[in-house]
XYZ file of C-alpha atoms in Angstrom:
400
model
C -52.197 36.692 -89.437
C -53.332 39.502 -87.124
C -56.998 38.812 -87.937
C -56.802 35.174 -86.889
C -58.672 35.929 -83.660
C -61.897 35.534 -85.631
C -61.046 31.913 -86.355
C -59.249 30.928 -83.157
C -60.380 33.052 -80.265
C -57.740 32.011 -77.796
C -55.062 29.485 -77.067
C -53.472 28.432 -73.795
C -49.860 28.895 -74.867
C -48.452 26.999 -71.913
C -50.564 23.931 -72.711
C -49.878 23.889 -76.462
C -46.716 21.722 -76.397
C -48.526 18.975 -74.493
C -51.683 19.321 -76.599
C -49.682 19.258 -79.811
C -47.942 16.017 -78.886
C -51.149 14.342 -77.670
C -53.308 15.261 -80.654
C -50.694 14.438 -83.263
C -50.002 11.168 -81.494
C -53.684 10.226 -81.475
C -53.854 10.532 -85.268
C -51.022 8.033 -85.561
C -52.663 5.750 -83.023
C -55.892 5.712 -85.053
C -53.940 4.810 -88.177
C -51.890 2.126 -86.427
C -54.495 -0.589 -87.085
C -54.361 0.085 -90.842
C -52.106 -1.556 -93.391
C -50.376 0.490 -96.076
C -52.982 -0.830 -98.532
C -55.805 0.298 -96.218
C -54.336 3.783 -96.024
C -54.480 4.327 -99.776
C -58.166 3.447 -100.257
C -60.647 6.124 -101.339
C -64.071 4.486 -101.478
C -65.960 7.516 -102.846
C -65.220 11.132 -103.837
C -66.506 12.486 -100.489
C -63.986 10.385 -98.557
C -60.210 10.669 -98.414
C -57.542 8.010 -97.810
C -56.160 7.725 -94.290
C -52.698 8.463 -95.661
C -54.013 11.693 -97.171
C -55.569 12.779 -93.841
C -52.231 12.192 -92.093
C -50.377 14.203 -94.732
C -52.907 17.026 -95.112
C -53.015 17.840 -91.402
C -49.214 17.929 -91.446
C -49.159 20.159 -94.511
C -51.434 22.592 -92.643
C -48.780 23.150 -89.954
C -45.983 23.389 -92.505
C -47.865 25.751 -94.820
C -49.458 28.113 -92.334
C -47.216 27.956 -89.263
C -43.658 26.835 -89.982
C -43.204 28.712 -93.248
C -44.439 31.889 -91.538
C -42.827 31.776 -88.101
C -39.605 29.744 -88.513
C -36.924 31.601 -90.502
C -35.030 29.246 -92.773
C -37.468 26.380 -92.312
C -36.732 23.585 -94.813
C -39.869 22.396 -96.612
C -39.956 18.603 -96.484
C -40.972 18.019 -100.109
C -41.933 20.701 -102.632
C -44.483 18.363 -104.266
C -46.471 17.869 -101.076
C -48.078 21.297 -101.279
C -49.808 20.239 -104.503
C -50.635 16.731 -103.289
C -52.026 17.568 -99.856
C -53.644 21.006 -100.095
C -57.390 20.510 -99.706
C -59.303 23.593 -100.869
C -57.150 26.629 -100.047
C -57.102 28.609 -103.280
C -54.693 31.145 -101.801
C -52.185 28.350 -101.108
C -51.994 27.323 -104.758
C -53.215 24.504 -107.045
C -54.003 21.041 -105.724
C -54.572 17.436 -106.737
C -58.265 16.782 -107.564
C -60.203 15.581 -104.541
C -61.915 12.600 -106.268
C -58.472 11.287 -107.292
C -56.753 11.212 -103.907
C -56.991 7.415 -103.866
C -54.714 7.299 -106.922
C -51.819 8.652 -104.873
C -50.107 5.318 -104.292
C -46.953 7.409 -104.125
C -45.713 8.779 -101.811
C -46.025 5.603 -99.712
C -47.387 5.646 -96.172
C -43.854 5.431 -94.784
C -42.899 8.641 -96.564
C -45.932 10.356 -95.048
C -44.699 9.173 -91.647
C -41.332 10.813 -92.369
C -43.166 14.019 -93.301
C -45.039 13.998 -90.002
C -41.851 13.440 -88.009
C -40.043 16.231 -89.895
C -42.817 18.731 -89.212
C -43.290 17.560 -85.617
C -39.596 18.125 -84.885
C -39.798 21.710 -86.141
C -43.125 22.335 -84.429
C -41.773 20.927 -81.164
C -39.068 23.583 -81.110
C -41.527 26.315 -82.085
C -44.260 25.561 -79.543
C -41.670 25.403 -76.760
C -40.968 29.122 -77.388
C -44.135 30.144 -79.182
C -44.611 33.783 -80.187
C -47.999 35.121 -79.136
C -49.002 35.894 -82.694
C -48.625 32.204 -83.637
C -50.598 30.675 -80.760
C -54.048 31.060 -82.298
C -52.889 29.540 -85.577
C -51.320 26.527 -83.834
C -54.549 26.000 -81.885
C -56.535 26.197 -85.127
C -54.231 23.571 -86.642
C -54.825 21.251 -83.687
C -58.589 21.689 -83.880
C -58.342 21.069 -87.620
C -56.456 17.838 -86.983
C -59.158 16.698 -84.575
C -61.729 17.257 -87.304
C -59.667 15.040 -89.583
C -59.371 12.370 -86.901
C -63.141 12.023 -87.059
C -63.052 12.042 -90.853
C -60.354 9.376 -90.843
C -62.714 7.102 -88.890
C -65.800 7.810 -90.987
C -63.913 7.511 -94.261
C -62.289 4.202 -93.327
C -65.616 2.868 -92.046
C -67.101 3.601 -95.460
C -64.183 1.851 -97.161
C -64.375 -1.219 -94.923
C -68.139 -1.404 -95.430
C -67.440 -2.079 -99.118
C -65.229 -5.059 -98.206
C -67.048 -8.442 -98.025
C -64.832 -9.349 -95.050
C -66.303 -6.394 -93.065
C -63.033 -5.625 -91.257
C -63.035 -3.552 -88.067
C -61.438 -0.134 -88.046
C -61.190 -0.342 -84.241
C -61.324 -4.038 -83.256
C -62.032 -3.327 -79.561
C -64.783 -0.782 -80.217
C -68.199 -1.156 -78.542
C -71.508 0.666 -78.955
C -71.726 3.650 -76.557
C -74.298 3.202 -73.813
C -77.375 5.338 -74.451
C -79.962 6.909 -72.170
C -82.443 4.400 -70.742
C -86.190 4.756 -70.458
C -88.860 6.123 -72.762
C -88.430 9.201 -74.933
C -90.227 12.252 -73.530
C -90.812 15.670 -75.042
C -89.438 18.492 -72.926
C -91.309 21.798 -73.164
C -89.194 24.910 -73.632
C -90.401 28.470 -73.306
C -88.575 29.989 -76.254
C -88.449 33.777 -76.265
C -85.397 35.918 -76.917
C -82.229 33.823 -76.640
C -78.558 34.388 -77.377
C -76.755 31.876 -79.567
C -73.234 31.664 -80.921
C -69.935 31.478 -79.103
C -69.063 33.871 -76.298
C -66.001 33.996 -74.095
C -62.249 33.658 -74.552
C -62.112 29.922 -75.298
C -61.375 28.617 -78.782
C -64.098 28.504 -81.391
C -64.295 28.376 -85.173
C -65.192 31.561 -86.997
C -68.580 30.198 -88.122
C -69.727 30.116 -84.466
C -69.528 33.910 -84.313
C -70.705 36.530 -83.787
C -72.950 35.795 -80.842
C -76.405 37.223 -81.511
C -80.031 37.255 -80.373
C -82.718 35.014 -81.863
C -86.412 34.827 -81.101
C -87.947 31.369 -80.598
C -91.589 30.399 -80.312
C -92.391 27.909 -77.529
C -91.321 24.419 -78.577
C -90.453 20.996 -77.235
C -87.471 18.714 -77.857
C -87.219 14.949 -77.490
C -85.343 14.004 -74.336
C -83.169 11.559 -76.261
C -82.254 10.532 -79.799
C -84.324 8.467 -82.223
C -83.592 4.737 -81.777
C -82.859 1.972 -84.258
C -86.126 0.333 -83.203
C -87.999 3.522 -84.116
C -86.345 3.511 -87.513
C -87.211 -0.153 -88.072
C -90.877 0.797 -87.508
C -90.499 3.571 -90.093
C -89.132 1.044 -92.595
C -91.866 -1.508 -91.849
C -94.530 1.163 -92.321
C -93.274 1.911 -95.830
C -91.374 5.076 -94.971
C -88.963 4.644 -97.860
C -91.850 3.909 -100.245
C -94.116 6.860 -99.378
C -93.275 9.924 -101.497
C -95.521 12.273 -99.497
C -93.105 12.029 -96.557
C -90.167 13.339 -98.540
C -88.856 16.570 -99.950
C -88.723 16.358 -103.732
C -84.909 16.213 -103.829
C -84.973 13.619 -101.053
C -87.428 11.413 -102.899
C -85.206 11.654 -105.982
C -82.278 10.429 -103.834
C -84.341 7.516 -102.516
C -85.209 6.422 -106.047
C -81.813 7.069 -107.616
C -79.864 5.288 -104.856
C -82.429 2.628 -103.910
C -82.413 3.688 -100.263
C -84.371 1.382 -97.992
C -82.554 1.679 -94.663
C -79.725 3.684 -93.030
C -76.398 3.473 -94.799
C -74.749 0.576 -92.958
C -77.753 -1.606 -92.185
C -77.653 -5.120 -93.635
C -80.590 -7.518 -93.684
C -79.425 -11.081 -93.003
C -80.382 -14.148 -90.961
C -83.901 -12.810 -90.520
C -82.892 -9.519 -88.933
C -80.891 -6.328 -89.229
C -77.135 -6.080 -88.812
C -75.011 -2.929 -88.834
C -71.491 -2.144 -89.959
C -69.634 -0.083 -87.365
C -66.133 0.720 -86.199
C -65.970 -2.744 -84.606
C -67.055 -4.534 -87.791
C -70.409 -6.099 -88.675
C -72.629 -6.830 -85.659
C -76.280 -7.489 -84.884
C -78.189 -4.208 -84.806
C -78.881 -2.924 -81.291
C -82.538 -1.783 -81.323
C -81.994 0.566 -78.369
C -78.960 2.361 -79.813
C -79.466 5.767 -81.461
C -79.919 5.475 -85.213
C -76.963 6.746 -87.204
C -75.752 7.238 -90.781
C -78.936 8.838 -92.054
C -79.110 11.849 -94.363
C -80.959 15.081 -93.710
C -83.536 13.930 -96.257
C -84.153 10.756 -94.237
C -84.197 12.642 -90.934
C -86.747 15.104 -92.278
C -88.964 12.325 -93.703
C -88.796 10.378 -90.445
C -89.753 13.479 -88.456
C -92.759 14.040 -90.708
C -93.776 10.382 -90.361
C -93.514 10.797 -86.575
C -95.785 13.835 -86.501
C -92.843 15.982 -85.478
C -90.104 18.053 -87.117
C -86.389 18.718 -86.864
C -85.269 21.456 -84.460
C -83.630 24.607 -85.727
C -80.023 25.082 -84.673
C -81.063 28.017 -82.471
C -83.632 25.818 -80.712
C -81.033 23.094 -80.216
C -78.399 25.435 -78.795
C -80.811 27.328 -76.560
C -81.972 24.043 -75.012
C -78.560 22.380 -74.711
C -78.094 23.182 -71.033
C -81.490 21.757 -70.031
C -81.132 18.975 -67.454
C -83.804 16.741 -69.018
C -82.124 16.547 -72.437
C -79.793 13.576 -72.822
C -77.374 12.306 -75.495
C -76.415 15.776 -76.662
C -72.986 14.465 -77.685
C -70.909 11.267 -77.893
C -73.443 9.395 -80.026
C -74.359 11.129 -83.293
C -74.326 14.564 -84.830
C -77.932 15.742 -84.883
C -79.484 17.154 -88.043
C -81.280 20.463 -87.676
C -83.783 22.253 -89.900
C -81.305 25.116 -90.407
C -79.469 25.826 -93.603
C -75.773 26.544 -93.138
C -75.436 30.286 -93.569
C -73.432 33.079 -91.905
C -74.567 34.526 -88.610
C -75.560 38.227 -88.701
C -72.388 40.286 -88.927
C -70.115 37.360 -89.852
C -66.900 38.278 -91.655
C -64.267 35.726 -92.756
C -60.767 36.388 -91.484
C -58.168 37.747 -93.880
C -55.888 35.485 -95.891
C -55.983 31.784 -96.721
C -57.276 30.809 -93.265
C -60.421 32.761 -94.101
C -61.298 29.976 -96.551
C -61.734 27.562 -93.648
C -65.517 27.905 -93.264
C -66.994 30.974 -94.909
C -66.992 29.877 -98.533
C -69.000 26.733 -97.717
C -72.018 28.610 -96.354
C -74.465 27.525 -99.059
C -76.467 24.417 -100.011
C -75.684 22.583 -96.766
C -77.537 21.812 -93.533
C -76.317 22.290 -89.950
C -75.754 19.467 -87.469
C -75.233 20.008 -83.759
C -73.812 18.057 -80.838
C -70.971 15.655 -81.496
C -70.598 11.972 -82.292
C -68.962 8.846 -80.965
C -66.101 9.613 -83.367
C -65.621 13.224 -82.217
C -62.413 13.594 -80.171
C -62.983 14.269 -76.490
C -63.176 17.969 -75.708
C -63.354 19.010 -79.346
C -67.050 19.926 -79.655
C -69.166 22.431 -77.697
C -72.799 23.542 -77.734
C -72.087 26.361 -80.203
C -70.233 24.071 -82.650
C -71.734 24.121 -86.161
C -71.084 21.014 -88.245
C -72.444 21.019 -91.790
C -72.986 18.637 -94.703
C -75.051 18.439 -97.850
C -78.521 17.011 -97.162
C -77.907 13.731 -99.017
C -74.761 12.734 -97.087
C -74.965 9.634 -94.875
C -71.417 8.429 -94.186
C -70.950 10.636 -91.117
C -72.241 9.604 -87.668
C -75.436 11.604 -88.145
C -78.767 10.987 -86.408
C -82.013 12.571 -85.266
C -83.541 14.413 -82.318
C -87.190 15.356 -82.846
C -88.890 18.657 -82.100
C -92.487 19.784 -81.874
C -94.331 23.076 -81.801
C -96.312 23.977 -78.692
C-alpha cells in the first residue's frame, strides 16, 4: 500500500477516529427512514439497493484495511466478499451488478451486524493508527461519502417509480438559489493550472496538476433554471433533431424523453419528484436530473455551449460566479480521460478511478446530495452522457 499517496494525498490521523464515527453514523442516519423492504429495492441496473450500499462500504474497510493491518482479524462472513465487492477484479469475483436487488438475503439486520462488527475493529485500529494505514482509511471514508450520495439518488429513483411518491427525506426542502438575473461573466483565459495541489486529500483522478491554455470565454453567473427549461420544452426542444448529437437524439426517441427525469405534468402544470416527495415545480430552482445529451442540446438552443472542465475549474474562485456547489453537479464539455502524466496506484485500490476513463463525461461542482466538505473545485465526477438519475444540471458558457 506504499503507493496509496496517489489516491489519498493526506489524512489528519488525529481527526480520523472522530471522522470515522461521524461519517459511518451519517450513512445509518440516511437509511433510518427506510423500511427493510425499501432497502432491498433496485429500480434499474445503474442503481443499487440501500442495503447493498451499507454493506459495500463496510466491505471496503474489511477488505482493504482490517485484513491488511489487524493481525488475526476475524472476517464477519466469508460470503460477503462475493456479495458486496463492486468492481475490484483484484479482490475476486462478485455478484452481478444488475442483480443486486435479488439479494433478499442477507436481511438488512444482518448488514447492520456486519457494520457493527467492522466498526468495532476499526474503532480500535483508528485509535492507534499506523501511519501507513491513514491514507487508506481516509480513502475509505471519502468512498463512503460517495455512496451516501448514491444511496440518496438511487432511492429517489426507486421511490419515483412508486405511485405513492414517498419521500426519502420527509423534512427535505429545496435549497435556496441565487436571486436576480443570470449574467455572463467574462474571463481572460490564458495559461492556467488545473488539478489538485497541496497536502489535502484528493482522488487520484484529480492529479497530476498541470497547465492548460484557455481562450477568452464567459460563464453564466448561475445555473440554468427550471423556468428556462420549460421554455426549451415549449419551443420544441425535445422535438428538434438539429439541436441534438446523433446519440442523444437516439436516446430521446428510444426513451420518449420530453422533460427532465422527475418532472410530472399534472393539474395544468409541472410537478417534480424530489427527496421530499412529489411537489409543485419551483420555476426559479436550478434544473436537475438532465443528461449530458440534454444539457448539450439546451446549450445549443440557448446560443451557448457547455464549459470545459478546465474552464470551470479556472473560474471557480471568481466572486461573480454563484451556485458552484450544493445544488447540482454541472455537466462539462470534457470527456473523462486521464490528466497528462496520470498513473493509477498499485494494487486493487488502483482500480478506483483509472479504468473508467473512457466513454464518460465530466461533471464539476457538487450537488444538494453531496456530503458537506466532500467536494472541492478540482473534484472530477463522471457519468455516461445518457445518465439522468444523478443531481446533474447545467451552467452555460460562451466564447468571447
